[in-house]
Coordinates of C-alpha atoms and ligand atoms in Angstrom, one line a residue:
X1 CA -167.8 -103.5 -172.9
X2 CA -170.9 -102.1 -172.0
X3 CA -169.0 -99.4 -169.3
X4 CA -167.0 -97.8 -171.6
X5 CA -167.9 -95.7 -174.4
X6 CA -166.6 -95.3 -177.4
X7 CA -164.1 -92.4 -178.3
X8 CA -164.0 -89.9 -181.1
X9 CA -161.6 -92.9 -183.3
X10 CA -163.6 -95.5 -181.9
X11 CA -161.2 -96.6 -179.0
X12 CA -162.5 -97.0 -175.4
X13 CA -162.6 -93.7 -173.5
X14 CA -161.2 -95.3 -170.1
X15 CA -164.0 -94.4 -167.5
X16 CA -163.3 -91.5 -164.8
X17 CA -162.3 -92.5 -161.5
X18 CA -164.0 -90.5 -159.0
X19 CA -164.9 -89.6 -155.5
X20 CA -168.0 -87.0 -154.1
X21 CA -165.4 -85.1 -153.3
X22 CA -163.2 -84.9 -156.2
X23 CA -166.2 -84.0 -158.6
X24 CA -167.3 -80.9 -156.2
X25 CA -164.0 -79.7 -156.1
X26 CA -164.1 -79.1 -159.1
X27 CA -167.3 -78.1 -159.8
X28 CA -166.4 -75.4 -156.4
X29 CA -163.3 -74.0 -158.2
X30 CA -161.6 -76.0 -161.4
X31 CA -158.4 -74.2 -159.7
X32 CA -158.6 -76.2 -156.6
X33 CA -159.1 -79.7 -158.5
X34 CA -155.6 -79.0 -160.4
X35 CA -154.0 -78.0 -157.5
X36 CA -155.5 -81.4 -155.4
X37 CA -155.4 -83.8 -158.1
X38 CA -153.1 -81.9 -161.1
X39 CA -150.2 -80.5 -160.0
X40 CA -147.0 -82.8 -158.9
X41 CA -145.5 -82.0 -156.3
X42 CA -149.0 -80.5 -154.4
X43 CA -148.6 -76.6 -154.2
X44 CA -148.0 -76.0 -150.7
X45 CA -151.2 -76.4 -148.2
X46 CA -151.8 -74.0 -145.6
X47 CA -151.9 -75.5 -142.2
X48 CA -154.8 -78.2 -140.6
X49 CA -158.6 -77.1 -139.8
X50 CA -159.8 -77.6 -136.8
X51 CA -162.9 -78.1 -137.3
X52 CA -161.5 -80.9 -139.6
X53 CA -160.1 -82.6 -136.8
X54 CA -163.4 -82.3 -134.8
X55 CA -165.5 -83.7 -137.7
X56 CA -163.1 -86.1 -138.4
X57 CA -163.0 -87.0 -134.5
X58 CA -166.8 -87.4 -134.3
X59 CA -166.6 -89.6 -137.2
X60 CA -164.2 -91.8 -135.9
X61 CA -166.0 -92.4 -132.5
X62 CA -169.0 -93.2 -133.9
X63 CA -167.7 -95.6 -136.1
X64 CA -165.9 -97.3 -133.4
X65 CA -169.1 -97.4 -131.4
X66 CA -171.2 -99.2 -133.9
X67 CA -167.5 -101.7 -133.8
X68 CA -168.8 -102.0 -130.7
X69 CA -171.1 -105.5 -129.6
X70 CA -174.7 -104.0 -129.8
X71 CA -175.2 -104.2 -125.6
X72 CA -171.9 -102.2 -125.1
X73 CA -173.6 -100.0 -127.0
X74 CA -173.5 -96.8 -124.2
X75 CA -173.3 -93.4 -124.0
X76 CA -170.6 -94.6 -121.4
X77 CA -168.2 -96.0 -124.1
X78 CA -168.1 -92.3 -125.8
X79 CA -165.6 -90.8 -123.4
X80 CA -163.2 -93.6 -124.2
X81 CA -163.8 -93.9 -128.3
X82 CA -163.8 -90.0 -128.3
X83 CA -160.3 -89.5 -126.8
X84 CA -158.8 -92.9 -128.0
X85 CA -158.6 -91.1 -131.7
X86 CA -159.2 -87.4 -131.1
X87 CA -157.4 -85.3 -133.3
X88 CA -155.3 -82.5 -132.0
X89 CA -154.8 -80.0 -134.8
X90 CA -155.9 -76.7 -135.5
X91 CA -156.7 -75.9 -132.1
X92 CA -155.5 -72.5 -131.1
X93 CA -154.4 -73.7 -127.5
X94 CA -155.2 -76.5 -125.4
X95 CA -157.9 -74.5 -123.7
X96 CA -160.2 -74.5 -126.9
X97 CA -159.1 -78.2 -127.4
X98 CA -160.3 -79.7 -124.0
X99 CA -163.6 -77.0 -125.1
X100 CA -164.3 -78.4 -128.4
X101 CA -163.7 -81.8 -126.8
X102 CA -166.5 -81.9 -124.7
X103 CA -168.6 -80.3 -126.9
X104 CA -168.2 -83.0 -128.9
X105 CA -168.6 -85.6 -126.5
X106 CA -171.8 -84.1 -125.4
X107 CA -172.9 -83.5 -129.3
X108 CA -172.5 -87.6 -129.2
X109 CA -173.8 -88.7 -126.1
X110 CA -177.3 -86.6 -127.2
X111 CA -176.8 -88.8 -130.6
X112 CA -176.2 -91.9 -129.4
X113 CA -179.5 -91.5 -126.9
X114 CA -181.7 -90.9 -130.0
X115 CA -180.3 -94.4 -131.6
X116 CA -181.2 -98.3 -131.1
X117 CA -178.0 -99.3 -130.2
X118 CA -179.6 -103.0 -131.1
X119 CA -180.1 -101.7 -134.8
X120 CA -177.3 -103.1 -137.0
X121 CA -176.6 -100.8 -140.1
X122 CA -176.0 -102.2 -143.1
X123 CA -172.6 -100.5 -143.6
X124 CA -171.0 -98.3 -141.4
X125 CA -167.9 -96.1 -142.9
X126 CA -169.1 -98.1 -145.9
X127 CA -167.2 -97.6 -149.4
X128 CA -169.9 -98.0 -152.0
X129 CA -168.8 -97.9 -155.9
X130 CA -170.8 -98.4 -159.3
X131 CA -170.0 -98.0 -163.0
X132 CA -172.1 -95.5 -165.3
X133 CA -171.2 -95.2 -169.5
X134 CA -168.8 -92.1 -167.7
X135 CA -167.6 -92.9 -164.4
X136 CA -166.5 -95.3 -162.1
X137 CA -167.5 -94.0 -158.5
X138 CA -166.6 -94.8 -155.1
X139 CA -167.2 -93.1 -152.0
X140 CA -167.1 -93.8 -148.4
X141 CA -171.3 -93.1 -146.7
X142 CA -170.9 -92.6 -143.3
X143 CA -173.5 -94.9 -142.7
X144 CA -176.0 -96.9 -144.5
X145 CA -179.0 -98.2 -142.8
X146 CA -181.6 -100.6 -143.6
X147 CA -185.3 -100.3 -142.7
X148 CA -188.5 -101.5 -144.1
X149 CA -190.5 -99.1 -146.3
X150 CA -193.8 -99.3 -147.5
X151 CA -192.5 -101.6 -150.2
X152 CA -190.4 -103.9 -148.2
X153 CA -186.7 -103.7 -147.2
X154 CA -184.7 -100.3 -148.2
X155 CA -181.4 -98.7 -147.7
X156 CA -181.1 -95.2 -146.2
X157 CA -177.6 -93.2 -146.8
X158 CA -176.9 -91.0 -143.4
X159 CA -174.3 -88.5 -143.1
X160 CA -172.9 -87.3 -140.3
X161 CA -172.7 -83.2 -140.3
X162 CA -170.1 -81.4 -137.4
X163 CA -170.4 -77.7 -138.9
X164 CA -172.2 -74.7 -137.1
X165 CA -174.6 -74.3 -140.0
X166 CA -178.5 -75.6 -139.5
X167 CA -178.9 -77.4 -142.4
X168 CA -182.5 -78.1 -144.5
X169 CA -184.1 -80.6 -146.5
X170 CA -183.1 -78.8 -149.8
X171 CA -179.3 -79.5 -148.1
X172 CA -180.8 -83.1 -148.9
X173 CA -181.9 -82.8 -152.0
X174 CA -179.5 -81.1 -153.3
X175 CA -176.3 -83.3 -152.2
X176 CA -174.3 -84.7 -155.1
X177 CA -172.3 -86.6 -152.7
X178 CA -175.6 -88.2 -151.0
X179 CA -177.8 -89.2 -154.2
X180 CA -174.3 -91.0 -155.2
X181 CA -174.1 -92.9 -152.4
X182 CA -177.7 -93.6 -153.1
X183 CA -177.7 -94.6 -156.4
X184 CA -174.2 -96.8 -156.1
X185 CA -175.7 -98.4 -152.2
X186 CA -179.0 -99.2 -154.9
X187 CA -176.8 -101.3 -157.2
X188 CA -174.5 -102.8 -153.9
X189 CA -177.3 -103.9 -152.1
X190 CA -179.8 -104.8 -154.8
X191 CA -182.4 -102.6 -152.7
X192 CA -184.0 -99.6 -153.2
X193 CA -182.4 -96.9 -151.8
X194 CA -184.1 -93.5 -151.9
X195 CA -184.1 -91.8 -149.0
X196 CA -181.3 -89.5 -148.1
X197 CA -180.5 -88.3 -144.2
X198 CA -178.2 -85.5 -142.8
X199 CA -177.5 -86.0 -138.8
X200 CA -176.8 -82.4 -137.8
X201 CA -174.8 -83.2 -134.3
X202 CA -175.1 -80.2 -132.6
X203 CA -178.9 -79.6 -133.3
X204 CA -179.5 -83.1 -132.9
X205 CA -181.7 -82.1 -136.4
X206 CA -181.9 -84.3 -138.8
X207 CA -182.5 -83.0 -143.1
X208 CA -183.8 -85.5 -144.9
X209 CA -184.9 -86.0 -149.1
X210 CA -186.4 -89.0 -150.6
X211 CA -185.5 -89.4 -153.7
X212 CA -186.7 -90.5 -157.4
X213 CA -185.3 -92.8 -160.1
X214 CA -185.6 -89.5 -161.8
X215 CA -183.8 -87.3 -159.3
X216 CA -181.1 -89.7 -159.0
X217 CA -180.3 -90.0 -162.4
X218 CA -180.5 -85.8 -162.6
X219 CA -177.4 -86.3 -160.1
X220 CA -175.4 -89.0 -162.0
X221 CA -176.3 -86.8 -165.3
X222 CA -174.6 -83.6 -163.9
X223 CA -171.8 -85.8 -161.6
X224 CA -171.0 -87.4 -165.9
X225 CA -171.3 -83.5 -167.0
X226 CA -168.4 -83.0 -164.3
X227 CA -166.6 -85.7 -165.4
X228 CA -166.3 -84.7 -168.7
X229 CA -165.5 -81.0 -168.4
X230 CA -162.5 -82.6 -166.1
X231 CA -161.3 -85.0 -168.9
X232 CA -161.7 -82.1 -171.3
X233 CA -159.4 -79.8 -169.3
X234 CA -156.8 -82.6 -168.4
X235 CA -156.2 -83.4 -171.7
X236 CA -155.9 -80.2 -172.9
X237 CA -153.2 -79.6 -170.9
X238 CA -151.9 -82.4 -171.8
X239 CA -151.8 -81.4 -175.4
X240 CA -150.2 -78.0 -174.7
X241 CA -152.8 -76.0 -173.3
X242 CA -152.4 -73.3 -170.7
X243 CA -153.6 -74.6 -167.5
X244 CA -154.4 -71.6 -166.1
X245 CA -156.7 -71.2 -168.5
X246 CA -158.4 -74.8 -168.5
X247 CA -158.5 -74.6 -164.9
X248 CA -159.5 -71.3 -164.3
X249 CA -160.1 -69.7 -160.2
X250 CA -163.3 -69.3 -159.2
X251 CA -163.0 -66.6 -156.1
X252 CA -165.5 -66.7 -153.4
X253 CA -166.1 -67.0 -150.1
X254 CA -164.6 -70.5 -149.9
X255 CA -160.9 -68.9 -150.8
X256 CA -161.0 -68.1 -147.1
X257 CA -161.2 -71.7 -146.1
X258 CA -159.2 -72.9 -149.1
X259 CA -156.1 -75.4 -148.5
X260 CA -154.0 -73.8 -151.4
X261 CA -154.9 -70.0 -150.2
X262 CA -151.7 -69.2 -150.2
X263 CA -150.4 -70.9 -153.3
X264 CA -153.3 -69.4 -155.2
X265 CA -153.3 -65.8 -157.0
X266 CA -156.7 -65.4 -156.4
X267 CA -156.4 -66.4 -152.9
X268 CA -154.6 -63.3 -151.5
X269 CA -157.6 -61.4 -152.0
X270 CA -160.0 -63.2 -150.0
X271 CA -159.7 -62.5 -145.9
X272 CA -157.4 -64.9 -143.7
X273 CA -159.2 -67.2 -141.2
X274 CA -157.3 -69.3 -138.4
X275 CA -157.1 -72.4 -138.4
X276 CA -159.9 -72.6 -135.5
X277 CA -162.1 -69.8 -136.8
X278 CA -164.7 -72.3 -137.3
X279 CA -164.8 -73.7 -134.0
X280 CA -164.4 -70.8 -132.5
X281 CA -167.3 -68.9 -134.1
X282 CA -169.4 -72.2 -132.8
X283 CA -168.8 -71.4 -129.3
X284 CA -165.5 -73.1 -128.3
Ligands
LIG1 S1 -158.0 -69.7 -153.3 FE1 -160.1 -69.6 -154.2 S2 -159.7 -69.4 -156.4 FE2 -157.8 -70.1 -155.5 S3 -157.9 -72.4 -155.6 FE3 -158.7 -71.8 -153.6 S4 -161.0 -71.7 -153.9 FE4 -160.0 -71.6 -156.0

């Protein structure tokens, strides 16, 4: 088949099965990938994120407002969709909840003003996947719009962005996860698909990269690169190897905000944040 290639003794390597975020964790720390995708049972996790729960709750809400018909299409449905499918963990007390909460709700009502609610989106929460000689990749773009270029009709990957940070249009650019999305949504909806969006909520900012043929296929070349150094280590341990050694820590800064701190040697080193150090440090 022309999505396989051939092994070593000539037999079909099966293709890698992959998610965005399945090749960067690895490519943060090899360590973490074992741990997430490895090791049965899962080492034990430390507890939920709240700033998890807020992303995920901002997420949710406006993906049930674009369920919406387009002329209920309000700043006046967010309350509702917000709390219908808020997430509670993390939060140090219900004081900072109720906080974050309507920080969020206004984070969406200044959104939602800056959209055509009459626009229909070609995808929303939409799982795009595609087949290289490597990989067969699927991932879930937050949104995936369709507008007319210069050329004719093209699809645009957005993704939403909850985090404190300001981000740039090298944060663009430099996305694995977005030029993915970009090069399966090209292949889904037989259009060209280029341009790459980040929707920082609570800047209302929006980093945006427009991409090549040549750029993209940069990506899917390292994303294959990834894929291969994964196989590598998997089946070395699966021939005897030491996976400590195959999937070796990489200490950082992320150990701090790591799920598998705790079950990690390298993790005790790195300083302990709360669950809701995030949103706290953004002003809840
Ligand atoms: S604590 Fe650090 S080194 Fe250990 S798995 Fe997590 S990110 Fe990797």
């Amino acid at each position: 088949m022309k999505t396989e290639q051939l092994g070593f003794a000539g037999m079909p390597e099966r293709l890698f099965v992959c998610t965005p975020s399945k090749l960067a964790t690895f490519e943060d720390c090899p360590r973490r990938y074992r741990y997430s995708y490895v090791d049965r049972p899962t080492p034990a996790k430390g507890p939920p994120w709240a700033h998890n729960s807020l992303g995920a709750s901002v997420h949710t809400a406006l993906k049930n407002w674009y369920a919406l018909s387009a002329e209920r299409r309000a700043a006046s449905a967010l309350p509702t969709l917000l709390k219908a499918t808020w997430v509670r963990e993390g939060y140090r007390d219900v004081d900072q909840e109720r906080a974050t909460y309507r920080r969020a709700l206004a984070w969406l009502e200044g959104y939602v003003a800056s959209l055509d609610g009459a626009d229909e989106p070609l995808g929303v929460e939409r799982v795009v996947a595609t087949k290289t000689a490597v990989l067969a990749f699927n991932g879930r773009a937050d949104r995936i719009d369709g507008r007319r270029g210069p050329a004719g009709p093209e699809a645009v990957i957005v993704d939403y962005k909850t985090g404190r940070g300001g981000l740039d249009a090298d944060d663009a650019r430099g996305s694995r996860a977005l030029a993915l999305y970009a090069f399966a949504a090209e292949r889904v909806f037989r259009r060209p698909c280029r341009r790459v969006e980040l929707h920082h909520l609570p800047t209302g900012t929006v980093a945006s990269h427009e991409h090549t043929e040549q750029s993209l296929a940069r990506h899917v070349a390292r994303a294959e690169d990834t894929a291969r150094d994964i196989v590598a280590a998997e089946k070395a341990v699966a021939a005897g190897a030491d996976p400590d050694a195959e999937f070796p820590v990489r200490p950082g800064s992320l150990c701090s905000w790591c799920d598998f701190k705790k079950s990690c040697p390298a993790g005790a080193a790195a300083p302990t944040k709360e669950p809701w150090a995030a949103v706290e440090s953004n002003g809840a």
